[in-house]
PDB file of C-alpha atoms and ligand atoms in Angstrom:
ATOM      1  CA  UNK A   1       0.423   0.047  -0.210  1.00  0.00           C
ATOM      2  CA  UNK A   2       1.592   3.378  -0.780  1.00  0.00           C
ATOM      3  CA  UNK A   3       2.568   6.511   1.613  1.00  0.00           C
ATOM      4  CA  UNK A   4       0.728   9.315   0.798  1.00  0.00           C
ATOM      5  CA  UNK A   5       2.718  12.591   0.720  1.00  0.00           C
ATOM      6  CA  UNK A   6       0.407  15.647   1.076  1.00  0.00           C
ATOM      7  CA  UNK A   7       1.444  19.371   0.380  1.00  0.00           C
ATOM      8  CA  UNK A   8      -0.783  22.213   0.346  1.00  0.00           C
ATOM      9  CA  UNK A   9       0.714  24.591  -2.650  1.00  0.00           C
ATOM     10  CA  UNK A  10       2.198  23.370  -5.969  1.00  0.00           C
ATOM     11  CA  UNK A  11       5.506  25.006  -4.629  1.00  0.00           C
ATOM     12  CA  UNK A  12       5.770  23.060  -1.509  1.00  0.00           C
ATOM     13  CA  UNK A  13       5.107  19.962  -4.014  1.00  0.00           C
ATOM     14  CA  UNK A  14       7.019  20.443  -6.942  1.00  0.00           C
ATOM     15  CA  UNK A  15      10.859  18.798  -5.791  1.00  0.00           C
ATOM     16  CA  UNK A  16       9.131  15.461  -5.082  1.00  0.00           C
ATOM     17  CA  UNK A  17       7.218  15.607  -8.018  1.00  0.00           C
ATOM     18  CA  UNK A  18      10.187  16.202 -10.245  1.00  0.00           C
ATOM     19  CA  UNK A  19      11.923  12.817  -8.605  1.00  0.00           C
ATOM     20  CA  UNK A  20       8.858  10.481  -9.465  1.00  0.00           C
ATOM     21  CA  UNK A  21       9.641   7.693 -11.332  1.00  0.00           C
ATOM     22  CA  UNK A  22       6.659   6.216 -13.151  1.00  0.00           C
ATOM     23  CA  UNK A  23       4.502   8.737 -12.668  1.00  0.00           C
ATOM     24  CA  UNK A  24       0.858   8.795 -13.171  1.00  0.00           C
ATOM     25  CA  UNK A  25      -1.662  11.813 -13.072  1.00  0.00           C
ATOM     26  CA  UNK A  26      -5.141  11.499 -12.071  1.00  0.00           C
ATOM     27  CA  UNK A  27      -7.272  13.844 -11.252  1.00  0.00           C
ATOM     28  CA  UNK A  28     -10.224  13.229  -7.804  1.00  0.00           C
ATOM     29  CA  UNK A  29     -12.590  15.325  -6.213  1.00  0.00           C
ATOM     30  CA  UNK A  30     -10.837  18.599  -7.672  1.00  0.00           C
ATOM     31  CA  UNK A  31      -7.534  17.524  -6.597  1.00  0.00           C
ATOM     32  CA  UNK A  32      -4.487  16.956  -8.463  1.00  0.00           C
ATOM     33  CA  UNK A  33      -2.865  13.741  -7.603  1.00  0.00           C
ATOM     34  CA  UNK A  34       0.361  11.706  -8.732  1.00  0.00           C
ATOM     35  CA  UNK A  35       1.120   7.764  -8.477  1.00  0.00           C
ATOM     36  CA  UNK A  36       4.519   6.530  -8.558  1.00  0.00           C
ATOM     37  CA  UNK A  37       7.580   5.445  -7.456  1.00  0.00           C
ATOM     38  CA  UNK A  38      10.054   7.503  -5.076  1.00  0.00           C
ATOM     39  CA  UNK A  39      13.067   6.268  -3.894  1.00  0.00           C
ATOM     40  CA  UNK A  40      11.860   2.518  -4.927  1.00  0.00           C
ATOM     41  CA  UNK A  41       8.435   3.312  -2.629  1.00  0.00           C
ATOM     42  CA  UNK A  42       5.261   3.369  -4.117  1.00  0.00           C
ATOM     43  CA  UNK A  43       3.380   6.763  -3.042  1.00  0.00           C
ATOM     44  CA  UNK A  44       0.975   8.845  -4.133  1.00  0.00           C
ATOM     45  CA  UNK A  45       1.443  12.744  -4.167  1.00  0.00           C
ATOM     46  CA  UNK A  46      -1.189  15.338  -3.851  1.00  0.00           C
ATOM     47  CA  UNK A  47      -2.291  18.848  -3.146  1.00  0.00           C
ATOM     48  CA  UNK A  48      -4.844  19.240  -0.086  1.00  0.00           C
ATOM     49  CA  UNK A  49      -5.598  22.768  -0.949  1.00  0.00           C
ATOM     50  CA  UNK A  50      -5.049  25.590   1.840  1.00  0.00           C
ATOM     51  CA  UNK A  51      -7.530  24.844   4.732  1.00  0.00           C
ATOM     52  CA  UNK A  52      -8.904  22.460   6.846  1.00  0.00           C
ATOM     53  CA  UNK A  53     -11.859  21.352   5.223  1.00  0.00           C
ATOM     54  CA  UNK A  54      -9.853  21.469   2.146  1.00  0.00           C
ATOM     55  CA  UNK A  55      -6.874  19.080   3.810  1.00  0.00           C
ATOM     56  CA  UNK A  56      -9.722  16.646   4.923  1.00  0.00           C
ATOM     57  CA  UNK A  57     -11.012  16.393   2.072  1.00  0.00           C
ATOM     58  CA  UNK A  58      -8.206  14.993   0.506  1.00  0.00           C
ATOM     59  CA  UNK A  59      -7.011  12.958   3.433  1.00  0.00           C
ATOM     60  CA  UNK A  60      -9.869  11.017   3.063  1.00  0.00           C
ATOM     61  CA  UNK A  61     -10.486  10.775  -0.848  1.00  0.00           C
ATOM     62  CA  UNK A  62      -6.726   9.293  -0.598  1.00  0.00           C
ATOM     63  CA  UNK A  63      -7.663   6.322   2.191  1.00  0.00           C
ATOM     64  CA  UNK A  64     -10.903   5.595   0.358  1.00  0.00           C
ATOM     65  CA  UNK A  65      -9.966   6.106  -3.218  1.00  0.00           C
ATOM     66  CA  UNK A  66      -5.982   5.127  -3.427  1.00  0.00           C
ATOM     67  CA  UNK A  67      -6.076   2.915  -0.800  1.00  0.00           C
ATOM     68  CA  UNK A  68      -2.944   4.250   1.131  1.00  0.00           C
ATOM     69  CA  UNK A  69      -1.389   3.053   4.149  1.00  0.00           C
ATOM     70  CA  UNK A  70      -0.094   6.221   6.128  1.00  0.00           C
ATOM     71  CA  UNK A  71       0.037   9.780   5.363  1.00  0.00           C
ATOM     72  CA  UNK A  72       2.904  12.624   5.436  1.00  0.00           C
ATOM     73  CA  UNK A  73       2.887  16.087   5.503  1.00  0.00           C
ATOM     74  CA  UNK A  74       5.073  18.457   3.819  1.00  0.00           C
ATOM     75  CA  UNK A  75       5.048  22.240   3.225  1.00  0.00           C
ATOM     76  CA  UNK A  76       5.869  24.883   5.226  1.00  0.00           C
ATOM     77  CA  UNK A  77       4.484  27.100   8.544  1.00  0.00           C
ATOM     78  CA  UNK A  78       4.647  30.251  10.253  1.00  0.00           C
ATOM     79  CA  UNK A  79       6.949  30.251  13.298  1.00  0.00           C
ATOM     80  CA  UNK A  80       5.554  31.251  16.593  1.00  0.00           C
ATOM     81  CA  UNK A  81       7.340  29.150  19.499  1.00  0.00           C
ATOM     82  CA  UNK A  82      10.552  30.970  21.005  1.00  0.00           C
ATOM     83  CA  UNK A  83      13.463  30.421  18.891  1.00  0.00           C
ATOM     84  CA  UNK A  84      11.809  28.991  15.756  1.00  0.00           C
ATOM     85  CA  UNK A  85      13.054  30.996  13.010  1.00  0.00           C
ATOM     86  CA  UNK A  86      12.548  30.980   9.343  1.00  0.00           C
ATOM     87  CA  UNK A  87      14.727  27.849   7.922  1.00  0.00           C
ATOM     88  CA  UNK A  88      14.389  26.103  10.832  1.00  0.00           C
ATOM     89  CA  UNK A  89      12.344  22.509  10.337  1.00  0.00           C
ATOM     90  CA  UNK A  90       9.759  21.413  12.736  1.00  0.00           C
ATOM     91  CA  UNK A  91       8.713  17.944  13.216  1.00  0.00           C
ATOM     92  CA  UNK A  92       5.077  17.422  14.373  1.00  0.00           C
ATOM     93  CA  UNK A  93       4.486  15.572  17.875  1.00  0.00           C
ATOM     94  CA  UNK A  94       1.278  16.357  18.192  1.00  0.00           C
ATOM     95  CA  UNK A  95      -1.364  18.629  16.532  1.00  0.00           C
ATOM     96  CA  UNK A  96      -4.059  21.467  18.051  1.00  0.00           C
ATOM     97  CA  UNK A  97      -6.355  23.463  15.962  1.00  0.00           C
ATOM     98  CA  UNK A  98      -6.371  26.281  17.345  1.00  0.00           C
ATOM     99  CA  UNK A  99      -9.680  28.298  16.262  1.00  0.00           C
ATOM    100  CA  UNK A 100     -11.836  24.846  17.596  1.00  0.00           C
ATOM    101  CA  UNK A 101     -14.221  26.553  20.161  1.00  0.00           C
ATOM    102  CA  UNK A 102     -17.220  24.862  21.354  1.00  0.00           C
ATOM    103  CA  UNK A 103     -16.721  26.123  25.260  1.00  0.00           C
ATOM    104  CA  UNK A 104     -18.722  26.480  27.165  1.00  0.00           C
ATOM    105  CA  UNK A 105     -20.098  23.001  25.818  1.00  0.00           C
ATOM    106  CA  UNK A 106     -16.733  21.189  25.880  1.00  0.00           C
ATOM    107  CA  UNK A 107     -13.646  22.586  27.050  1.00  0.00           C
ATOM    108  CA  UNK A 108     -11.747  25.593  25.205  1.00  0.00           C
ATOM    109  CA  UNK A 109     -10.039  23.761  22.139  1.00  0.00           C
ATOM    110  CA  UNK A 110     -11.228  20.419  22.922  1.00  0.00           C
ATOM    111  CA  UNK A 111     -12.327  18.289  19.819  1.00  0.00           C
ATOM    112  CA  UNK A 112     -15.896  17.237  20.687  1.00  0.00           C
ATOM    113  CA  UNK A 113     -16.279  13.571  20.472  1.00  0.00           C
ATOM    114  CA  UNK A 114     -12.588  12.807  21.440  1.00  0.00           C
ATOM    115  CA  UNK A 115     -12.318  13.978  24.630  1.00  0.00           C
ATOM    116  CA  UNK A 116      -8.785  15.696  23.900  1.00  0.00           C
ATOM    117  CA  UNK A 117      -7.617  18.777  22.564  1.00  0.00           C
ATOM    118  CA  UNK A 118      -4.300  16.994  20.847  1.00  0.00           C
ATOM    119  CA  UNK A 119      -4.228  14.455  18.267  1.00  0.00           C
ATOM    120  CA  UNK A 120      -0.280  12.318  18.493  1.00  0.00           C
ATOM    121  CA  UNK A 121       1.298  11.753  15.543  1.00  0.00           C
ATOM    122  CA  UNK A 122       2.812   8.649  14.328  1.00  0.00           C
ATOM    123  CA  UNK A 123       5.765   8.249  17.089  1.00  0.00           C
ATOM    124  CA  UNK A 124       7.673   6.107  14.634  1.00  0.00           C
ATOM    125  CA  UNK A 125       7.017   7.941  11.325  1.00  0.00           C
ATOM    126  CA  UNK A 126       7.902  11.026  13.177  1.00  0.00           C
ATOM    127  CA  UNK A 127      10.955  10.109  14.564  1.00  0.00           C
ATOM    128  CA  UNK A 128      12.122   8.648  10.660  1.00  0.00           C
ATOM    129  CA  UNK A 129      10.982  12.745   9.716  1.00  0.00           C
ATOM    130  CA  UNK A 130      13.482  13.791  12.689  1.00  0.00           C
ATOM    131  CA  UNK A 131      16.398  11.639  11.467  1.00  0.00           C
ATOM    132  CA  UNK A 132      16.260  12.820   7.968  1.00  0.00           C
ATOM    133  CA  UNK A 133      15.553  16.590   8.678  1.00  0.00           C
ATOM    134  CA  UNK A 134      18.491  16.693  11.149  1.00  0.00           C
ATOM    135  CA  UNK A 135      20.613  15.139   8.445  1.00  0.00           C
ATOM    136  CA  UNK A 136      19.370  17.533   6.153  1.00  0.00           C
ATOM    137  CA  UNK A 137      20.284  21.112   8.052  1.00  0.00           C
ATOM    138  CA  UNK A 138      23.611  19.889   9.361  1.00  0.00           C
ATOM    139  CA  UNK A 139      25.017  19.056   5.775  1.00  0.00           C
ATOM    140  CA  UNK A 140      26.204  21.690   4.165  1.00  0.00           C
ATOM    141  CA  UNK A 141      23.561  22.273   1.777  1.00  0.00           C
ATOM    142  CA  UNK A 142      21.749  23.310   5.020  1.00  0.00           C
ATOM    143  CA  UNK A 143      21.156  26.553   3.742  1.00  0.00           C
ATOM    144  CA  UNK A 144      19.937  25.967   0.203  1.00  0.00           C
ATOM    145  CA  UNK A 145      22.838  29.057  -0.725  1.00  0.00           C
ATOM    146  CA  UNK A 146      20.299  31.398   0.948  1.00  0.00           C
ATOM    147  CA  UNK A 147      21.142  33.492   4.520  1.00  0.00           C
ATOM    148  CA  UNK A 148      18.105  33.177   6.450  1.00  0.00           C
ATOM    149  CA  UNK A 149      19.876  32.584   9.934  1.00  0.00           C
ATOM    150  CA  UNK A 150      23.500  33.257  11.284  1.00  0.00           C
ATOM    151  CA  UNK A 151      24.093  29.557  12.024  1.00  0.00           C
ATOM    152  CA  UNK A 152      22.567  26.233  11.033  1.00  0.00           C
ATOM    153  CA  UNK A 153      18.586  25.795  10.888  1.00  0.00           C
ATOM    154  CA  UNK A 154      17.643  23.890  13.524  1.00  0.00           C
ATOM    155  CA  UNK A 155      15.128  20.942  14.096  1.00  0.00           C
ATOM    156  CA  UNK A 156      12.227  21.497  16.375  1.00  0.00           C
ATOM    157  CA  UNK A 157      10.138  18.698  17.746  1.00  0.00           C
ATOM    158  CA  UNK A 158       6.835  19.729  19.691  1.00  0.00           C
ATOM    159  CA  UNK A 159       3.285  20.817  19.329  1.00  0.00           C
ATOM    160  CA  UNK A 160       1.896  22.435  15.819  1.00  0.00           C
ATOM    161  CA  UNK A 161      -1.640  24.476  15.685  1.00  0.00           C
ATOM    162  CA  UNK A 162      -3.803  24.387  12.890  1.00  0.00           C
ATOM    163  CA  UNK A 163      -6.368  26.574  11.402  1.00  0.00           C
ATOM    164  CA  UNK A 164      -8.018  28.365   9.492  1.00  0.00           C
ATOM    165  CA  UNK A 165      -6.410  31.514   9.182  1.00  0.00           C
ATOM    166  CA  UNK A 166      -3.005  32.888   7.956  1.00  0.00           C
ATOM    167  CA  UNK A 167      -1.288  34.463  11.233  1.00  0.00           C
ATOM    168  CA  UNK A 168       0.135  37.323  10.348  1.00  0.00           C
ATOM    169  CA  UNK A 169       0.797  39.790  13.063  1.00  0.00           C
ATOM    170  CA  UNK A 170       3.210  39.332  16.120  1.00  0.00           C
ATOM    171  CA  UNK A 171       0.311  40.367  18.392  1.00  0.00           C
ATOM    172  CA  UNK A 172      -2.193  37.074  17.290  1.00  0.00           C
ATOM    173  CA  UNK A 173       0.990  34.950  16.876  1.00  0.00           C
ATOM    174  CA  UNK A 174       1.753  36.193  20.890  1.00  0.00           C
ATOM    175  CA  UNK A 175      -1.880  35.305  21.768  1.00  0.00           C
ATOM    176  CA  UNK A 176      -1.357  31.676  20.565  1.00  0.00           C
ATOM    177  CA  UNK A 177       2.015  31.244  22.053  1.00  0.00           C
ATOM    178  CA  UNK A 178       0.719  31.936  25.920  1.00  0.00           C
ATOM    179  CA  UNK A 179      -2.585  30.781  24.865  1.00  0.00           C
ATOM    180  CA  UNK A 180      -1.920  27.539  23.779  1.00  0.00           C
ATOM    181  CA  UNK A 181       1.155  27.347  26.523  1.00  0.00           C
ATOM    182  CA  UNK A 182      -0.415  24.157  28.611  1.00  0.00           C
ATOM    183  CA  UNK A 183       1.365  21.772  30.265  1.00  0.00           C
ATOM    184  CA  UNK A 184       4.854  23.275  29.345  1.00  0.00           C
ATOM    185  CA  UNK A 185       4.081  22.900  26.111  1.00  0.00           C
ATOM    186  CA  UNK A 186       4.639  25.603  23.725  1.00  0.00           C
ATOM    187  CA  UNK A 187       3.256  25.711  20.520  1.00  0.00           C
ATOM    188  CA  UNK A 188       5.800  25.344  17.836  1.00  0.00           C
ATOM    189  CA  UNK A 189       4.751  26.745  14.586  1.00  0.00           C
ATOM    190  CA  UNK A 190       0.856  27.304  13.161  1.00  0.00           C
ATOM    191  CA  UNK A 191      -0.321  26.399   9.639  1.00  0.00           C
ATOM    192  CA  UNK A 192      -3.453  25.466   8.050  1.00  0.00           C
ATOM    193  CA  UNK A 193      -3.882  21.614   7.276  1.00  0.00           C
ATOM    194  CA  UNK A 194      -2.219  19.337   9.443  1.00  0.00           C
ATOM    195  CA  UNK A 195      -4.688  18.954  12.471  1.00  0.00           C
ATOM    196  CA  UNK A 196      -7.364  18.236  10.159  1.00  0.00           C
ATOM    197  CA  UNK A 197      -5.283  15.395   8.119  1.00  0.00           C
ATOM    198  CA  UNK A 198      -4.312  13.929  11.819  1.00  0.00           C
ATOM    199  CA  UNK A 199      -8.103  13.993  12.690  1.00  0.00           C
ATOM    200  CA  UNK A 200      -8.573  11.888   9.688  1.00  0.00           C
ATOM    201  CA  UNK A 201      -5.944   9.761  10.204  1.00  0.00           C
ATOM    202  CA  UNK A 202      -6.986   8.791  13.176  1.00  0.00           C
ATOM    203  CA  UNK A 203     -10.461   8.052  12.824  1.00  0.00           C
ATOM    204  CA  UNK A 204      -9.348   5.658  10.177  1.00  0.00           C
ATOM    205  CA  UNK A 205      -6.475   4.371  12.318  1.00  0.00           C
ATOM    206  CA  UNK A 206      -3.645   5.306   9.946  1.00  0.00           C
ATOM    207  CA  UNK A 207      -0.274   6.313  10.859  1.00  0.00           C
ATOM    208  CA  UNK A 208       0.261  10.553  10.497  1.00  0.00           C
ATOM    209  CA  UNK A 209       3.529  12.425  10.486  1.00  0.00           C
ATOM    210  CA  UNK A 210       3.982  15.888   9.419  1.00  0.00           C
ATOM    211  CA  UNK A 211       7.349  18.050   8.958  1.00  0.00           C
ATOM    212  CA  UNK A 212       6.727  21.332   8.139  1.00  0.00           C
ATOM    213  CA  UNK A 213       9.940  24.378   7.352  1.00  0.00           C
ATOM    214  CA  UNK A 214       9.252  27.644   8.943  1.00  0.00           C
ATOM    215  CA  UNK A 215       8.552  30.041   6.227  1.00  0.00           C
ATOM    216  CA  UNK A 216       7.741  33.078   8.478  1.00  0.00           C
ATOM    217  CA  UNK A 217       7.376  34.502  11.846  1.00  0.00           C
ATOM    218  CA  UNK A 218       3.513  34.381  11.598  1.00  0.00           C
ATOM    219  CA  UNK A 219       4.280  38.428  12.434  1.00  0.00           C
ATOM    220  CA  UNK A 220       3.487  41.637  10.362  1.00  0.00           C
ATOM    221  CA  UNK A 221       5.834  40.912   7.984  1.00  0.00           C
ATOM    222  CA  UNK A 222       4.535  37.520   7.519  1.00  0.00           C
ATOM    223  CA  UNK A 223       2.770  38.186   4.153  1.00  0.00           C
ATOM    224  CA  UNK A 224       5.943  39.165   2.703  1.00  0.00           C
ATOM    225  CA  UNK A 225       8.451  36.624   3.842  1.00  0.00           C
ATOM    226  CA  UNK A 226       5.742  33.690   3.341  1.00  0.00           C
ATOM    227  CA  UNK A 227       5.753  33.882  -0.614  1.00  0.00           C
ATOM    228  CA  UNK A 228       9.294  34.811  -0.904  1.00  0.00           C
ATOM    229  CA  UNK A 229      10.540  31.680   0.634  1.00  0.00           C
ATOM    230  CA  UNK A 230       7.744  29.418  -0.797  1.00  0.00           C
ATOM    231  CA  UNK A 231       9.070  30.177  -3.836  1.00  0.00           C
ATOM    232  CA  UNK A 232      12.424  29.975  -3.324  1.00  0.00           C
ATOM    233  CA  UNK A 233      13.462  27.181  -0.515  1.00  0.00           C
ATOM    234  CA  UNK A 234      10.016  25.191   0.809  1.00  0.00           C
ATOM    235  CA  UNK A 235      10.354  22.355  -2.043  1.00  0.00           C
ATOM    236  CA  UNK A 236      13.958  21.935  -1.935  1.00  0.00           C
ATOM    237  CA  UNK A 237      13.680  20.984   2.128  1.00  0.00           C
ATOM    238  CA  UNK A 238      10.587  18.214   1.108  1.00  0.00           C
ATOM    239  CA  UNK A 239      12.689  16.206  -1.576  1.00  0.00           C
ATOM    240  CA  UNK A 240      15.316  16.163   1.069  1.00  0.00           C
ATOM    241  CA  UNK A 241      13.463  14.761   3.935  1.00  0.00           C
ATOM    242  CA  UNK A 242      10.958  12.947   3.116  1.00  0.00           C
ATOM    243  CA  UNK A 243      13.569  10.371   1.017  1.00  0.00           C
ATOM    244  CA  UNK A 244      14.005   7.808   3.705  1.00  0.00           C
ATOM    245  CA  UNK A 245      10.887   7.232   4.963  1.00  0.00           C
TER     246      UNK A 245
HETATM  247  N1  ADE B 301       1.532  28.892   6.983  1.00  0.00           N
HETATM  248  C1  ADE B 301       2.799  29.692   6.631  1.00  0.00           C
HETATM  249  N2  ADE B 301       3.003  30.483   7.724  1.00  0.00           N
HETATM  250  C2  ADE B 301       1.905  30.539   8.045  1.00  0.00           C
HETATM  251  C3  ADE B 301       1.151  31.476   9.077  1.00  0.00           C
HETATM  252  N3  ADE B 301       1.710  32.614   9.063  1.00  0.00           N
HETATM  253  N4  ADE B 301       0.007  31.213   9.045  1.00  0.00           N
HETATM  254  C4  ADE B 301      -1.029  30.059   8.890  1.00  0.00           C
HETATM  255  N5  ADE B 301      -0.275  29.237   8.065  1.00  0.00           N
HETATM  256  C5  ADE B 301       0.961  29.609   7.653  1.00  0.00           C
END
């Protein structure tokens, strides 16, 4: 059974697509899907589109129609955690939907029907991503020729938040960081799809993991940093990180 590799945007996927062997292009539910092999493994590459509903639809279609055995998400995210800088890599340990609020019926951020606020990613699959991400950033080409930081980019492992908002103000990023700081877990990054895919995979009992490169700090310059980063480096990380799955 193939591994699905999901990205939100074509720019995040293009490096993987360039390496796909025996590519077969299909359209399903308005999604562009590629079947093929990557480093000898059977894979399905798909674009989720942006946002939780689009991502959940895509994940469901990949499971039901393409029979994928596990899903990996690769793309970019806004860094909100302390010390999470542009160019760093975040591997998700667990996910929260920061826009989920069914209070006072349920606790803030609790997923109704799940009895919890967070969904954990698959530990073994995440460990593979972590190992690959560490090897990638510590190599000589860690920067991909782009001077985002003084030293090598860092790899972080922890909580990621998803919601149907592009977070683009320092005030909101700070609010997310402090509000979601529960039990000593600081939210590291924010994006718009991962938690939805985590929920679908949880429902189907399939492993899910996610790796996100930080494109912006979810602050007042996020709308400038994000497109620039996506154009230049996003997909080059993905093609190196997922090769060892
Ligand atoms: N993906 C990348 N940057 C983001 C941000 N600032 N907010 C939400 N999703 C993002």
